[in-house]
Coordinates of C-alpha atoms and ligand atoms in Angstrom, one line a residue:
X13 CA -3.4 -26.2 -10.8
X14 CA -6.7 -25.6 -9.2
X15 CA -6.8 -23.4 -5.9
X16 CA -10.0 -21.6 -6.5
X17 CA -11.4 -22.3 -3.2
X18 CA -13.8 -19.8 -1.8
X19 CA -12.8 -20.3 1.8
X20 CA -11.3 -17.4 2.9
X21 CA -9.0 -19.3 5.1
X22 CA -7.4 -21.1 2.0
X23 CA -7.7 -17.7 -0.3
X24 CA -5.3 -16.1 2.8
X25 CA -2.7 -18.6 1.5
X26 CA -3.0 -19.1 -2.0
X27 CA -4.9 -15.8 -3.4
X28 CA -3.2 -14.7 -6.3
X29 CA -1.2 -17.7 -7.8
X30 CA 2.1 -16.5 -6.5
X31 CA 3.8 -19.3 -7.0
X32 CA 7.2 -18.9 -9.3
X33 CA 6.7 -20.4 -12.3
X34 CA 10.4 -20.7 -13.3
X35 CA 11.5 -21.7 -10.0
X36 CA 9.0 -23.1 -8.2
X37 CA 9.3 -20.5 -5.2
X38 CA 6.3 -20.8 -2.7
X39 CA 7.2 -16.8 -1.8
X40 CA 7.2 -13.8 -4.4
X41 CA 10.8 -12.8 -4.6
X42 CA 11.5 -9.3 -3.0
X43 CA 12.5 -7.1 -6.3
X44 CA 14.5 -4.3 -5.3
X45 CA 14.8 -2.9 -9.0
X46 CA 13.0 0.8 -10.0
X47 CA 14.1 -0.6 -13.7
X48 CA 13.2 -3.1 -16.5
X49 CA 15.6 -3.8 -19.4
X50 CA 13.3 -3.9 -22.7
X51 CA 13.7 -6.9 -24.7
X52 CA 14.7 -4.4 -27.7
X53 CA 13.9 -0.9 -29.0
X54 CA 10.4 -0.8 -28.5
X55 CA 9.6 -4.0 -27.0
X56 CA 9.4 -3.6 -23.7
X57 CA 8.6 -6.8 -21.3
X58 CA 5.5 -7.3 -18.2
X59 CA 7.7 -4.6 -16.2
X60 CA 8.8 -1.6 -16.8
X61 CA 9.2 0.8 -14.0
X62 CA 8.2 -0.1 -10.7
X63 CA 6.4 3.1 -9.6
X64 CA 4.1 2.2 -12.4
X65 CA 4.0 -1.9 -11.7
X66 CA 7.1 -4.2 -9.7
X67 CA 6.5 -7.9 -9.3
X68 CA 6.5 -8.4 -5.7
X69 CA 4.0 -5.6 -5.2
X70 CA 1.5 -6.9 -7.9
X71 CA 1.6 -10.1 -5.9
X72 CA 0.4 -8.8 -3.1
X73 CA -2.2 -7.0 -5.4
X74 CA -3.5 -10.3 -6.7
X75 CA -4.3 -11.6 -3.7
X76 CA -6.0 -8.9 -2.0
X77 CA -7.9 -8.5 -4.9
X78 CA -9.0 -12.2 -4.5
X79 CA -9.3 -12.0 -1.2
X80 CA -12.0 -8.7 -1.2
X81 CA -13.8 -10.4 -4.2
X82 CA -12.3 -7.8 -6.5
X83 CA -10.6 -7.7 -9.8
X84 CA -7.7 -5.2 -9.1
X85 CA -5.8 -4.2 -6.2
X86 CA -3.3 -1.2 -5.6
X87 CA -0.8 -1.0 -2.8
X88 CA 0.2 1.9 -1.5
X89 CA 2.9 3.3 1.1
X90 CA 0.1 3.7 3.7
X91 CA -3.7 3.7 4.2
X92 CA -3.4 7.3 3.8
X93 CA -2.2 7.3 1.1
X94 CA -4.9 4.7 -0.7
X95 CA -7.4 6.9 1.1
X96 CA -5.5 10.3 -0.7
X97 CA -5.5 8.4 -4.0
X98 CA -9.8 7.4 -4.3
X99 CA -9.9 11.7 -3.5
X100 CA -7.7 11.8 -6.7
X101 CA -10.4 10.5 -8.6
X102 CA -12.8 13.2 -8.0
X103 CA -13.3 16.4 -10.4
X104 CA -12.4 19.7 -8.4
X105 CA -15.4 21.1 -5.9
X106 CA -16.9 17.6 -5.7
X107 CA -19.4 17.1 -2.4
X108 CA -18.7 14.1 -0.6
X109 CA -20.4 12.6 2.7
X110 CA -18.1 11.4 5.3
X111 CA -19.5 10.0 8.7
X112 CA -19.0 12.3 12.2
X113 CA -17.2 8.7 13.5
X114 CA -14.2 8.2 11.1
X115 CA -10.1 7.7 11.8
X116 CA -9.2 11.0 12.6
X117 CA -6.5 11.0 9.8
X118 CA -9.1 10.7 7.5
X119 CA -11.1 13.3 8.8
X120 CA -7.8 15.3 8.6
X121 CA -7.2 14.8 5.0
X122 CA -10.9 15.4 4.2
X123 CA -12.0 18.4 5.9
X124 CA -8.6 19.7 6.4
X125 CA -6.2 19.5 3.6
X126 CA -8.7 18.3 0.5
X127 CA -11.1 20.7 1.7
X128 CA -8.7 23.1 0.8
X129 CA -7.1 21.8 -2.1
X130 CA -9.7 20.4 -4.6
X131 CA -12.4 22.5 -3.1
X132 CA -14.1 19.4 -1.7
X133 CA -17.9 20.8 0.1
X134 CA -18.0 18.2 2.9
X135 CA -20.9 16.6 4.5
X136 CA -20.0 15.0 8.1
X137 CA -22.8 13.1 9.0
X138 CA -24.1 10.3 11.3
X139 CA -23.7 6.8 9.4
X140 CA -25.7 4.9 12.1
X141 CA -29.4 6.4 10.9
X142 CA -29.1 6.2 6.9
X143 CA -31.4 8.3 6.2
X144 CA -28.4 11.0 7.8
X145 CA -26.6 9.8 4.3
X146 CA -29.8 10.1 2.1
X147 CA -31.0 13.8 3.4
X148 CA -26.9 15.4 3.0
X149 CA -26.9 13.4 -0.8
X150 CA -26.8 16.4 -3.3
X151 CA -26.3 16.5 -7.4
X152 CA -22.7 17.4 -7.6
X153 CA -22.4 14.3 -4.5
X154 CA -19.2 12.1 -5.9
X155 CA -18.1 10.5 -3.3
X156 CA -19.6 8.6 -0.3
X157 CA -16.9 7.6 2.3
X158 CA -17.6 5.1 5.1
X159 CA -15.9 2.6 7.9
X160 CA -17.7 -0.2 9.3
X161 CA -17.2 -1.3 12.3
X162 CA -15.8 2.8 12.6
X163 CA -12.9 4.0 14.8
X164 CA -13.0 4.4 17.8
X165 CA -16.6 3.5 18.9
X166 CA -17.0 0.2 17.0
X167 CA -20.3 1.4 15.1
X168 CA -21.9 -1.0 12.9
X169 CA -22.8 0.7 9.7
X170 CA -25.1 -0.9 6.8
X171 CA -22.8 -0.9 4.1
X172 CA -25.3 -2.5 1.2
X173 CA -28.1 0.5 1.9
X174 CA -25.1 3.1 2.1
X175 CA -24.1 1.7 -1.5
X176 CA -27.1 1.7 -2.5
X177 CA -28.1 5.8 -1.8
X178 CA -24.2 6.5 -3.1
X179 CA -25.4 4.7 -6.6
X180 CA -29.3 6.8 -6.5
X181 CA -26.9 9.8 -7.2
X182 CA -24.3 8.3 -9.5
X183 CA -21.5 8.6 -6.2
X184 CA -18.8 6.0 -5.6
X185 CA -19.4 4.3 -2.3
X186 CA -16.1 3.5 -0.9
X187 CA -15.1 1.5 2.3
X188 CA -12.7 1.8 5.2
X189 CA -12.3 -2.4 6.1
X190 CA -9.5 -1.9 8.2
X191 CA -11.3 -3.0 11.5
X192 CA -13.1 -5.8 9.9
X193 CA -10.9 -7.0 7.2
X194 CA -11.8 -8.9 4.5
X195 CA -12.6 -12.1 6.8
X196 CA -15.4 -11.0 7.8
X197 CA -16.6 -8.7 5.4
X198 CA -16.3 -8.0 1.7
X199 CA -18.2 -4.4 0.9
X200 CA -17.7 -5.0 -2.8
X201 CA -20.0 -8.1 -2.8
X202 CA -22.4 -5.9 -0.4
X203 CA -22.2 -3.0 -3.6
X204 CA -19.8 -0.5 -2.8
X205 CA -17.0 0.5 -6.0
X206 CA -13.9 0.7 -3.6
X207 CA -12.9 -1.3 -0.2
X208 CA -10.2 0.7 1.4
X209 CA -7.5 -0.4 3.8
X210 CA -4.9 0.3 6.2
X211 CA -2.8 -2.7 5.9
X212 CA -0.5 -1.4 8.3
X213 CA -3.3 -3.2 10.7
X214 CA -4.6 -6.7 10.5
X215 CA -3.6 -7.8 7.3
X216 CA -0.2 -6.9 7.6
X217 CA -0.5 -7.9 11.4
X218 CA 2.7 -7.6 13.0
X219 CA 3.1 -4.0 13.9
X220 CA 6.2 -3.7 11.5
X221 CA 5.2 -2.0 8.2
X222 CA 3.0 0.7 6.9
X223 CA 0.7 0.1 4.4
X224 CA -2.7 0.8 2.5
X225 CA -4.8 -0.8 0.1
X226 CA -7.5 -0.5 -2.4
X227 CA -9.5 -3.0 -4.4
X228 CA -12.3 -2.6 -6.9
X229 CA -14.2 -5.0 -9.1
X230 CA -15.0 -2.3 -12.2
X231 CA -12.4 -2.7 -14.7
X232 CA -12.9 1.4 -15.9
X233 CA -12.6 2.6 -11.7
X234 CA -9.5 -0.4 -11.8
X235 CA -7.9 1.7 -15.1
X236 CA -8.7 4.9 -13.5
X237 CA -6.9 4.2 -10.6
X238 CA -4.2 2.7 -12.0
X239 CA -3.6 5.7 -14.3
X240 CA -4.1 7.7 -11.0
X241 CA -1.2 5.8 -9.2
X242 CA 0.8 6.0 -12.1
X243 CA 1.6 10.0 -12.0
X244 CA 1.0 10.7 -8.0
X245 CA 3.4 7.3 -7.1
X246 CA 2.2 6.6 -3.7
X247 CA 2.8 3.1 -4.0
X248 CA 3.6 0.3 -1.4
X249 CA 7.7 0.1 -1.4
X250 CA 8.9 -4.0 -2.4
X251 CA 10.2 -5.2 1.3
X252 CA 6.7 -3.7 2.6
X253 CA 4.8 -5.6 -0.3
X254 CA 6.4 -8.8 0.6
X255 CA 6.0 -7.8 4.6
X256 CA 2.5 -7.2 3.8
X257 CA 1.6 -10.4 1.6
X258 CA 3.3 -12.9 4.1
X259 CA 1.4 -11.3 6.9
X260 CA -1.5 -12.5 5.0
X261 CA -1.1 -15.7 5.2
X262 CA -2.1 -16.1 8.7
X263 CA -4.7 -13.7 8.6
X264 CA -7.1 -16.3 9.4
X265 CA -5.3 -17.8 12.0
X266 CA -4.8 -14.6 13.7
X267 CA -8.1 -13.2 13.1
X268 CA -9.6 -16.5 15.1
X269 CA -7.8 -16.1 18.0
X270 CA -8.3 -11.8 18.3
X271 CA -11.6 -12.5 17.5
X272 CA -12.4 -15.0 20.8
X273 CA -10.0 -13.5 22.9
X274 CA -12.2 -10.4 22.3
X275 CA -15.4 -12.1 22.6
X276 CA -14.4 -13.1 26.1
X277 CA -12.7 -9.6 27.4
X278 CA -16.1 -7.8 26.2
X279 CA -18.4 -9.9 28.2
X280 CA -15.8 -10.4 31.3
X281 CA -15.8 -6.2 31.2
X282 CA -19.6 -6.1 30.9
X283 CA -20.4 -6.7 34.7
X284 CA -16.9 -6.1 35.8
X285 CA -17.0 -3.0 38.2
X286 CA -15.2 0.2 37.3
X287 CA -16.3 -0.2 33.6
X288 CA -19.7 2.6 33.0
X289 CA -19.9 0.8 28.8
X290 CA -18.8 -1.8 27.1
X291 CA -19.2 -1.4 23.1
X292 CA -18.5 -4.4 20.5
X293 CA -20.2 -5.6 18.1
X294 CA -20.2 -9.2 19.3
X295 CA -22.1 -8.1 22.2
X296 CA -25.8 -8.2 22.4
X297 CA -26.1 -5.2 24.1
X298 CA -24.1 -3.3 21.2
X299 CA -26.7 -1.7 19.1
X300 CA -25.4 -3.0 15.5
X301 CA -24.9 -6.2 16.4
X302 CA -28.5 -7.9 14.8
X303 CA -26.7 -6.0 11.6
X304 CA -23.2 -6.9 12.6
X305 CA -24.0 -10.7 12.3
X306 CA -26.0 -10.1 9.2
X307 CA -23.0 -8.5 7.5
X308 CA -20.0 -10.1 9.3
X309 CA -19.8 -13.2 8.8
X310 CA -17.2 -14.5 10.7
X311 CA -16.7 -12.4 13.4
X312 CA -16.7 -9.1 14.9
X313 CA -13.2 -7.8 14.8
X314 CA -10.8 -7.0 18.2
X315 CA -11.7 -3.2 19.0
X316 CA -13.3 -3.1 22.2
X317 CA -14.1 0.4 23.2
X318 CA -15.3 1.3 26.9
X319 CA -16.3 3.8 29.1
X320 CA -13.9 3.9 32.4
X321 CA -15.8 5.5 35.5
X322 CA -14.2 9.0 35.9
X323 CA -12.1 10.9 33.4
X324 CA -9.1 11.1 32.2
X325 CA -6.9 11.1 35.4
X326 CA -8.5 7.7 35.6
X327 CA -8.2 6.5 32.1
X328 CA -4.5 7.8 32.5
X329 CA -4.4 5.8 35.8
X330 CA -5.7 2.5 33.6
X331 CA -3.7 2.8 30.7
X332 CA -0.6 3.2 32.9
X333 CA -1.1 0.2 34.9
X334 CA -1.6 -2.0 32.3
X335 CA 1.2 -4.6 31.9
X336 CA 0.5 -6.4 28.2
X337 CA -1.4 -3.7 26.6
X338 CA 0.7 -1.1 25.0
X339 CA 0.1 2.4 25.1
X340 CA 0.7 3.0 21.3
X341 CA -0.9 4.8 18.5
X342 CA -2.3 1.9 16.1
X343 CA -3.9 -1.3 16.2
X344 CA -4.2 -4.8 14.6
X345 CA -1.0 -6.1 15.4
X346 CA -0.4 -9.5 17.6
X347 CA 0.0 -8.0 20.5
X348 CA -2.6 -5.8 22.7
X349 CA -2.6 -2.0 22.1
X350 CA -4.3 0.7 24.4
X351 CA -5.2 4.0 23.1
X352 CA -6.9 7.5 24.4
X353 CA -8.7 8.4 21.0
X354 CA -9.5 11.8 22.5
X355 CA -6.0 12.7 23.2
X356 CA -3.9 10.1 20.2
X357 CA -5.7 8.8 17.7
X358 CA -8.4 11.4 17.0
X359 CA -6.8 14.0 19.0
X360 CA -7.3 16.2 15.4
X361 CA -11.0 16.5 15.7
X362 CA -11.7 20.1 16.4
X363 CA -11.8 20.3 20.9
X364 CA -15.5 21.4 21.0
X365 CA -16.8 18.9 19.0
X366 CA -15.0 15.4 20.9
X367 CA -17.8 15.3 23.5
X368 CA -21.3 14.9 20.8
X369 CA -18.6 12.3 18.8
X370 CA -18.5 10.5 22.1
X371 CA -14.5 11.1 22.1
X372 CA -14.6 11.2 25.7
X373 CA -12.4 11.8 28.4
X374 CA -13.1 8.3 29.9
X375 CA -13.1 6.5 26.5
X376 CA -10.2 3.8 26.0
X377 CA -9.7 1.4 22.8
X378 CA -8.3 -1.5 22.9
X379 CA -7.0 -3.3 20.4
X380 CA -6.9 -7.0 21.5
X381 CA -4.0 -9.1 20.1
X382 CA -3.5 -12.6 20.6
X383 CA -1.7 -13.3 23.8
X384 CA -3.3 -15.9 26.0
X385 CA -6.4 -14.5 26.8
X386 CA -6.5 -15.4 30.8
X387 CA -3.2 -13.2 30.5
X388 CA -5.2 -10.2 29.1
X389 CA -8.3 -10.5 31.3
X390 CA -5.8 -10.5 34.5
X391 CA -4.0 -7.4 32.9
X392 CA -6.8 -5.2 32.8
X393 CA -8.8 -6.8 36.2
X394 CA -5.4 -5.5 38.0
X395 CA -4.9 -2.1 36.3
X396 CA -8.8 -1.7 37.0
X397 CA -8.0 -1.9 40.7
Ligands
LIG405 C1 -9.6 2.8 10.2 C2 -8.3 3.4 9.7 N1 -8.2 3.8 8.4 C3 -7.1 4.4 8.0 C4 -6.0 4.6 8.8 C5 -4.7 5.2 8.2 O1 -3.8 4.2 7.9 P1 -2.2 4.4 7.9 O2 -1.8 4.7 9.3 O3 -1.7 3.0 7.4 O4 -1.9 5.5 7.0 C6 -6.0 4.2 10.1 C7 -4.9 4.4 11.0 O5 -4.9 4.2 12.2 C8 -7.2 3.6 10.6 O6 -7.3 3.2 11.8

């Protein structure tokens, strides 16, 4: 059989051969067992123990490997947990560069908790100008951490000359894809070692399961990884796996219809009243979007962050009037989500520093699903007033 297409759209369906060769199944089987019997004393068979490898999790491993033009994936119980396990791989007292504009659990786990830890000397810098990244680069630099397009304020970061600085210093350049996923955007093929993700969001795409990935083309990072997950055992549990990989499949379906729908809301809210900004990448005005389409190339994801006239009473006022959007931590599910990053998502950033990261009290997020998009621009021209 040959399904090697390199249409994303097809790879969404078929990446990873997961067809049963014994039975002819179309869907991995969810295995539920921690345990393999060995064949006999000393011969054991492909599985062994599922922390260290379990059939339906490795399918879901093949094809996001395929699908971010890797060689081998690792599922975890949740994008924090990928995101702890590329921190695993640095030696104690490593300096790493994260960007100011970053999920604010990641920030968390950075400057708070590995900080501490493994002695990690951080750098938090501004990604937008990278010559930020190339002035905080240092000798003992391991690590260079990015998103691109970032949470919350949609930034458009240029992930091949990121990789590239990361490399001049003998750093692994890793990748957040969550917000762009790998539709639109595959940072492996762009340079970077590791493409990180929270498939708790798009790929998983339902709002139901927790997830996180990585992927990496290097078969020595792939080994150390592997032996990395091996002993710390924050791996993706089977039912999610199998949650996860059939999410997948309509990835590209989905993607299509967040991605017009929020195409349409962003310029609708550009000259609708009662809205100061409107910032996505798939608008002109957005100042990554010249680098956007360069890097992107099938969209520009469904985050739409804006500015609300007034503060937070009034972004309160919005948020609560809003019918289809939810107002829920998280995002990349089907249906629309409204978030406060100031006071939810990033409400761990340190108080005096929200204003200069542009964590407003007027900013809102919206993660727009893929309800009828008529429905959603009526939705928010109501709760605007
Ligand atoms: C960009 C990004 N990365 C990582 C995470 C963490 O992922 P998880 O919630 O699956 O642990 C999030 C969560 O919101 C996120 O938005």
């Amino acid at each position: 059989m040959n399904r090697k297409s390199s249409r994303p759209e097809t790879k969404c369906i078929h990446a990873g051969d997961t067809v049963d060769k014994v039975t002819g199944a179309v869907m991995p089987a969810i295995v539920t067992s921690s345990t393999f019997e060995n064949a006999a004393f000393g011969e054991p068979r492909e599985y062994i123990y599922s922390r260290g490898a379990n059939p339906t999790r490795a399918a879901l491993e093949r094809c996001a490997a395929v699908l971010e033009g890797g060689t081998s994936g690792f599922a975890y119980g949740s994008g924090m947990a990928a995101t702890a396990a590329v921190l695993d791989l640095l030696p104690a007292n490593s300096h790493v560069i994260v960007p100011s504009e970053v999920y604010g659990g990641t920030f968390s786990l950075f400057t708070g908790v590995r900080a501490h830890s493994a002695g990690l000397e951080i750098s938090v810098v501004d990604f937008t100008d990278t010559d930020n990244v190339a002035a905080a680069c240092k000798d003992n630099t391991k690590l260079v951490w990015f998103e691109s397009p970032t949470n919350p304020l949609v930034s458009v970061i240029d992930i091949k000359a990121v990789a590239e600085l990361a490399h001049a210093h003998d750093a692994l350049a890793v990748v957040d894809n969550t917000f762009a996923t790998p539709l639109n955007q595959r940072p492996l093929e762009l340079g970077c070692d590791i493409v990180m993700h929270s498939t708790t969001k798009y790929l998983a795409g339902h709002s139901d399961v927790i997830g996180g990935l990585n992927v990496v083309a290097d078969p020595e990072l792939a080994e150390r990884l592997g032996r990395v997950n091996a002993v710390t055992g924050g791996i993706a549990g089977p039912f999610d796996a199998y949650l996860t990989f059939r999410g997948i499949k309509t990835l590209a379906l989905r993607m299509e219809r967040h991605q017009s729908n929020s195409q349409a809301i962003a310029e609708w809210l550009e000259s609708r009243a009662g809205v100061q900004k409107v910032i996505y990448p798939g608008l002109k005005s957005h100042p990554g979007h010249e680098l956007a389409k360069r890097q992107m190339d099938t969209g520009f994801g469904a985050i739409i962050a804006i500015e609300l006239e007034g503060g937070q009473a009034e972004a309160a006022e919005f948020m609560n009037r809003l019918e289809y959007f939810a107002i829920a931590e998280g995002l990349g599910g089907v249906e629309s989500i409204v978030g406060h990053p100031r006071t939810m998502s990033h409400s761990r950033v340190p108080e005096d520093r929200k204003d200069e990261l542009g964590l407003v009290e007027n900013l809102v997020r919206l993660s727009v699903g893929i309800e009828h998009v008529d429905d959603l621009i009526a939705d928010i021209d109501a709760a605007l007033g």
